[in-house]
Short mmCIF file of C-alpha atoms in Angstrom, two decimals:
data_model
loop_
_atom_site.label_atom_id
_atom_site.label_comp_id
_atom_site.label_asym_id
_atom_site.label_seq_id
_atom_site.Cartn_x
_atom_site.Cartn_y
_atom_site.Cartn_z
CA UNK A 1 8.00 4.62 12.35
CA UNK A 2 11.36 6.09 12.02
CA UNK A 3 14.45 3.87 11.47
CA UNK A 4 16.23 2.52 14.49
CA UNK A 5 19.36 4.05 13.11
CA UNK A 6 20.12 7.34 15.05
CA UNK A 7 21.54 8.93 11.86
CA UNK A 8 18.40 7.98 9.85
CA UNK A 9 16.26 9.27 12.67
CA UNK A 10 18.06 12.50 12.82
CA UNK A 11 17.74 13.05 9.14
CA UNK A 12 14.11 12.27 9.32
CA UNK A 13 13.44 14.78 12.09
CA UNK A 14 15.46 17.55 10.26
CA UNK A 15 13.31 16.94 7.16
CA UNK A 16 10.05 17.23 9.22
CA UNK A 17 11.44 20.41 10.96
CA UNK A 18 12.08 21.89 7.58
CA UNK A 19 8.66 20.88 6.27
CA UNK A 20 6.99 22.43 9.23
CA UNK A 21 8.85 25.70 9.18
CA UNK A 22 6.02 27.48 7.44
CA UNK A 23 2.28 27.04 8.09
CA UNK A 24 0.29 25.26 5.42
CA UNK A 25 -2.15 27.32 3.54
CA UNK A 26 -4.87 24.64 4.06
CA UNK A 27 -5.66 22.17 6.82
CA UNK A 28 -7.67 18.95 6.54
CA UNK A 29 -11.19 18.97 7.86
CA UNK A 30 -10.22 16.05 9.86
CA UNK A 31 -6.63 15.73 11.10
CA UNK A 32 -7.02 12.38 12.82
CA UNK A 33 -4.83 10.48 10.38
CA UNK A 34 -1.56 8.72 11.09
CA UNK A 35 0.58 5.61 10.49
CA UNK A 36 -1.59 3.49 12.64
CA UNK A 37 -5.32 3.05 12.89
CA UNK A 38 -7.22 6.24 12.02
CA UNK A 39 -10.58 7.95 12.73
CA UNK A 40 -13.81 6.14 11.74
CA UNK A 41 -15.67 7.07 8.72
CA UNK A 42 -18.40 9.64 9.02
CA UNK A 43 -21.69 8.01 10.19
CA UNK A 44 -19.94 5.05 11.88
CA UNK A 45 -21.40 3.80 15.08
CA UNK A 46 -20.68 0.74 17.19
CA UNK A 47 -24.20 -0.43 17.04
CA UNK A 48 -24.35 -0.43 13.27
CA UNK A 49 -20.89 -1.95 12.99
CA UNK A 50 -21.56 -5.07 15.21
CA UNK A 51 -25.39 -5.44 14.79
CA UNK A 52 -25.19 -8.43 12.31
CA UNK A 53 -21.50 -9.26 12.88
CA UNK A 54 -20.67 -13.03 12.85
CA UNK A 55 -19.03 -12.75 16.27
CA UNK A 56 -17.68 -16.15 17.48
CA UNK A 57 -18.35 -17.75 14.12
CA UNK A 58 -15.67 -19.42 11.90
CA UNK A 59 -14.73 -17.89 8.66
CA UNK A 60 -15.42 -21.30 7.20
CA UNK A 61 -19.07 -21.08 8.40
CA UNK A 62 -21.76 -20.38 5.94
CA UNK A 63 -22.32 -16.86 7.47
CA UNK A 64 -18.56 -16.17 7.63
CA UNK A 65 -18.01 -17.12 4.01
CA UNK A 66 -20.91 -15.06 2.87
CA UNK A 67 -19.64 -11.87 4.62
CA UNK A 68 -16.21 -12.45 3.24
CA UNK A 69 -17.58 -12.76 -0.35
CA UNK A 70 -19.81 -9.67 0.06
CA UNK A 71 -16.71 -7.68 1.43
CA UNK A 72 -14.68 -8.76 -1.74
CA UNK A 73 -17.63 -8.11 -4.10
CA UNK A 74 -18.57 -4.71 -2.66
CA UNK A 75 -14.94 -3.58 -2.62
CA UNK A 76 -14.51 -4.36 -6.26
CA UNK A 77 -17.73 -2.61 -7.09
CA UNK A 78 -17.00 0.54 -4.98
CA UNK A 79 -13.44 0.92 -6.38
CA UNK A 80 -14.59 0.18 -10.01
CA UNK A 81 -11.99 -2.43 -10.49
CA UNK A 82 -11.82 -4.01 -13.95
CA UNK A 83 -14.01 -7.09 -14.60
CA UNK A 84 -10.91 -9.46 -14.59
CA UNK A 85 -9.50 -8.21 -11.43
CA UNK A 86 -9.93 -10.35 -8.23
CA UNK A 87 -10.08 -9.14 -4.53
CA UNK A 88 -9.17 -11.30 -1.63
CA UNK A 89 -8.79 -10.90 2.22
CA UNK A 90 -5.64 -12.12 3.85
CA UNK A 91 -4.24 -12.18 7.41
CA UNK A 92 -1.49 -9.82 8.85
CA UNK A 93 -2.74 -6.46 7.71
CA UNK A 94 -1.17 -4.80 4.75
CA UNK A 95 2.27 -5.90 5.69
CA UNK A 96 1.05 -9.53 5.29
CA UNK A 97 -0.49 -8.66 1.94
CA UNK A 98 2.73 -7.13 0.58
CA UNK A 99 4.98 -9.78 1.87
CA UNK A 100 2.97 -12.68 0.63
CA UNK A 101 3.00 -11.08 -2.81
CA UNK A 102 6.72 -10.47 -2.65
CA UNK A 103 7.40 -14.02 -1.43
CA UNK A 104 5.24 -15.56 -4.17
CA UNK A 105 5.73 -13.39 -7.19
CA UNK A 106 9.25 -11.84 -7.09
CA UNK A 107 12.37 -13.48 -8.43
CA UNK A 108 11.63 -14.27 -11.93
CA UNK A 109 12.83 -10.76 -13.14
CA UNK A 110 14.93 -7.98 -11.64
CA UNK A 111 13.01 -5.77 -9.32
CA UNK A 112 12.91 -2.01 -8.68
CA UNK A 113 12.02 -1.00 -5.30
CA UNK A 114 10.85 2.68 -5.03
CA UNK A 115 10.74 3.99 -1.30
CA UNK A 116 10.72 7.22 0.51
CA UNK A 117 9.27 6.35 3.95
CA UNK A 118 9.37 3.56 6.41
CA UNK A 119 7.07 0.96 5.01
CA UNK A 120 8.54 1.18 1.50
CA UNK A 121 12.06 0.83 3.07
CA UNK A 122 10.90 -2.33 4.75
CA UNK A 123 9.92 -3.76 1.32
CA UNK A 124 13.34 -3.10 0.16
CA UNK A 125 14.84 -4.67 3.23
CA UNK A 126 12.66 -7.75 2.55
CA UNK A 127 13.81 -8.01 -0.98
CA UNK A 128 17.65 -7.88 -0.18
CA UNK A 129 17.84 -9.26 3.41
CA UNK A 130 14.94 -11.81 3.54
CA UNK A 131 14.41 -12.89 -0.02
CA UNK A 132 18.07 -12.24 -0.84
CA UNK A 133 17.14 -11.26 -4.40
CA UNK A 134 20.34 -10.50 -6.45
CA UNK A 135 18.89 -8.05 -9.07
CA UNK A 136 17.33 -5.27 -6.97
CA UNK A 137 17.48 -1.51 -7.93
CA UNK A 138 17.22 0.77 -4.95
CA UNK A 139 15.20 3.81 -6.08
CA UNK A 140 14.93 5.96 -2.92
CA UNK A 141 14.54 9.48 -1.60
CA UNK A 142 14.53 11.03 1.86
CA UNK A 143 11.41 11.66 3.84
CA UNK A 144 9.49 14.46 2.26
CA UNK A 145 10.71 13.84 -1.22
CA UNK A 146 9.55 11.71 -4.04
CA UNK A 147 12.31 9.67 -5.89
CA UNK A 148 12.72 9.91 -9.67
CA UNK A 149 10.21 7.21 -10.79
CA UNK A 150 11.32 7.45 -14.41
CA UNK A 151 14.45 5.48 -13.37
CA UNK A 152 12.20 2.29 -13.12
CA UNK A 153 12.52 -0.26 -15.89
CA UNK A 154 9.48 -1.50 -17.52
CA UNK A 155 10.92 -4.90 -17.90
CA UNK A 156 11.49 -5.20 -14.18
CA UNK A 157 8.96 -5.93 -11.47
CA UNK A 158 8.29 -2.72 -9.61
CA UNK A 159 7.28 -2.32 -5.85
CA UNK A 160 6.15 1.09 -4.55
CA UNK A 161 3.92 2.81 -2.07
CA UNK A 162 1.15 4.93 -3.64
CA UNK A 163 1.12 7.32 -0.64
CA UNK A 164 3.98 7.54 1.90
CA UNK A 165 2.23 6.73 5.13
CA UNK A 166 4.97 8.02 7.43
CA UNK A 167 6.22 10.82 5.11
CA UNK A 168 3.09 12.23 3.46
CA UNK A 169 4.46 12.23 0.06
CA UNK A 170 2.26 10.50 -2.65
CA UNK A 171 2.68 9.51 -6.27
CA UNK A 172 0.73 12.15 -8.26
CA UNK A 173 -0.08 9.87 -11.20
CA UNK A 174 0.71 6.66 -12.83
CA UNK A 175 1.96 8.17 -16.01
CA UNK A 176 5.50 6.80 -15.43
CA UNK A 177 4.20 3.17 -15.74
CA UNK A 178 4.06 2.19 -19.39
CA UNK A 179 1.04 0.16 -20.62
CA UNK A 180 3.13 -2.26 -22.55
CA UNK A 181 5.36 -3.08 -19.52
CA UNK A 182 6.47 -6.80 -19.20
CA UNK A 183 7.25 -6.63 -15.49
CA UNK A 184 4.72 -6.56 -12.59
CA UNK A 185 3.73 -3.42 -10.72
CA UNK A 186 3.07 -4.14 -7.07
CA UNK A 187 1.56 -1.27 -5.26
CA UNK A 188 1.02 -0.80 -1.49
CA UNK A 189 -1.99 1.45 -1.43
CA UNK A 190 -2.81 1.59 2.28
CA UNK A 191 -2.75 5.31 2.74
CA UNK A 192 -4.19 6.07 -0.81
CA UNK A 193 -7.03 3.78 -1.63
CA UNK A 194 -10.54 5.16 -1.16
CA UNK A 195 -8.70 8.51 -0.59
CA UNK A 196 -7.91 9.74 -4.04
CA UNK A 197 -7.91 8.80 -7.66
CA UNK A 198 -5.62 5.83 -8.43
CA UNK A 199 -6.83 5.27 -12.08
CA UNK A 200 -6.03 3.74 -14.43
CA UNK A 201 -6.22 0.47 -12.48
CA UNK A 202 -4.67 -1.40 -15.45
CA UNK A 203 -1.35 0.19 -14.54
CA UNK A 204 -1.34 -1.71 -11.27
CA UNK A 205 -1.05 -5.47 -11.52
CA UNK A 206 -1.18 -6.03 -7.73
CA UNK A 207 -2.72 -3.61 -5.13
CA UNK A 208 -2.52 -4.13 -1.37
CA UNK A 209 -3.94 -2.31 1.55
CA UNK A 210 -5.39 -2.66 5.05
CA UNK A 211 -8.59 -1.28 6.63
CA UNK A 212 -6.76 1.07 9.03
CA UNK A 213 -6.31 4.30 7.14
CA UNK A 214 -8.91 5.93 4.92
CA UNK A 215 -11.58 3.36 6.01
CA UNK A 216 -10.88 3.95 9.60
CA UNK A 217 -10.92 0.22 10.48
CA UNK A 218 -8.83 -1.99 12.60
CA UNK A 219 -5.68 -3.78 11.50
CA UNK A 220 -5.27 -7.64 11.44
CA UNK A 221 -6.61 -8.08 7.89
CA UNK A 222 -4.94 -7.17 4.58
CA UNK A 223 -6.64 -6.82 1.15
CA UNK A 224 -5.28 -8.07 -2.12
CA UNK A 225 -6.51 -6.90 -5.48
CA UNK A 226 -5.17 -7.52 -8.94
CA UNK A 227 -5.55 -8.89 -12.40
CA UNK A 228 -6.88 -12.61 -12.30
CA UNK A 229 -4.85 -15.33 -14.00
#
């Protein structure tokens, strides 16, 4: 997912070339990971997946609603989210989840957009070109580099990706987010959640992701989690 701009694409490929100039000391046990749907989890089977699936049933049916509720409750339990956090399933994958959050929550305060790969850059573009927010701070870095997150303002809303899906650079910790912030933290966690430690959850007011990456699921649905009202 490189930018359509030829200059941006050229920079991206040069960065990747520089990163690959030396062989990594360690390799993943499973390299089937990318910016689209990824490998299924260990032990997955088609039979086990669709055995009791509510195929052809409405999400408004009793069985459909029961499965949606079970998914939300089990997600919260597995992740160990705080008691007052809520989990929901939304359409349009992680993109839909992030954008519905941005469209409904941003605008009250200035916003800092931290980005260093394609999807984070899309959230910045959404803020300035689609929402046309006036007070947007662009905190960016090139592919393969993490921006200076200390430049964020705790009184602003902050949008960032936890793990750069298309650049492979992740946020090492949440120490840069103060506990006494007055702005919201909105975290795109698609390539991070279930893959590594994202604690403490209390540093993240809104978390979005899709099932495509670590869970190895299909797209189409997005997940939203965050502190309840």
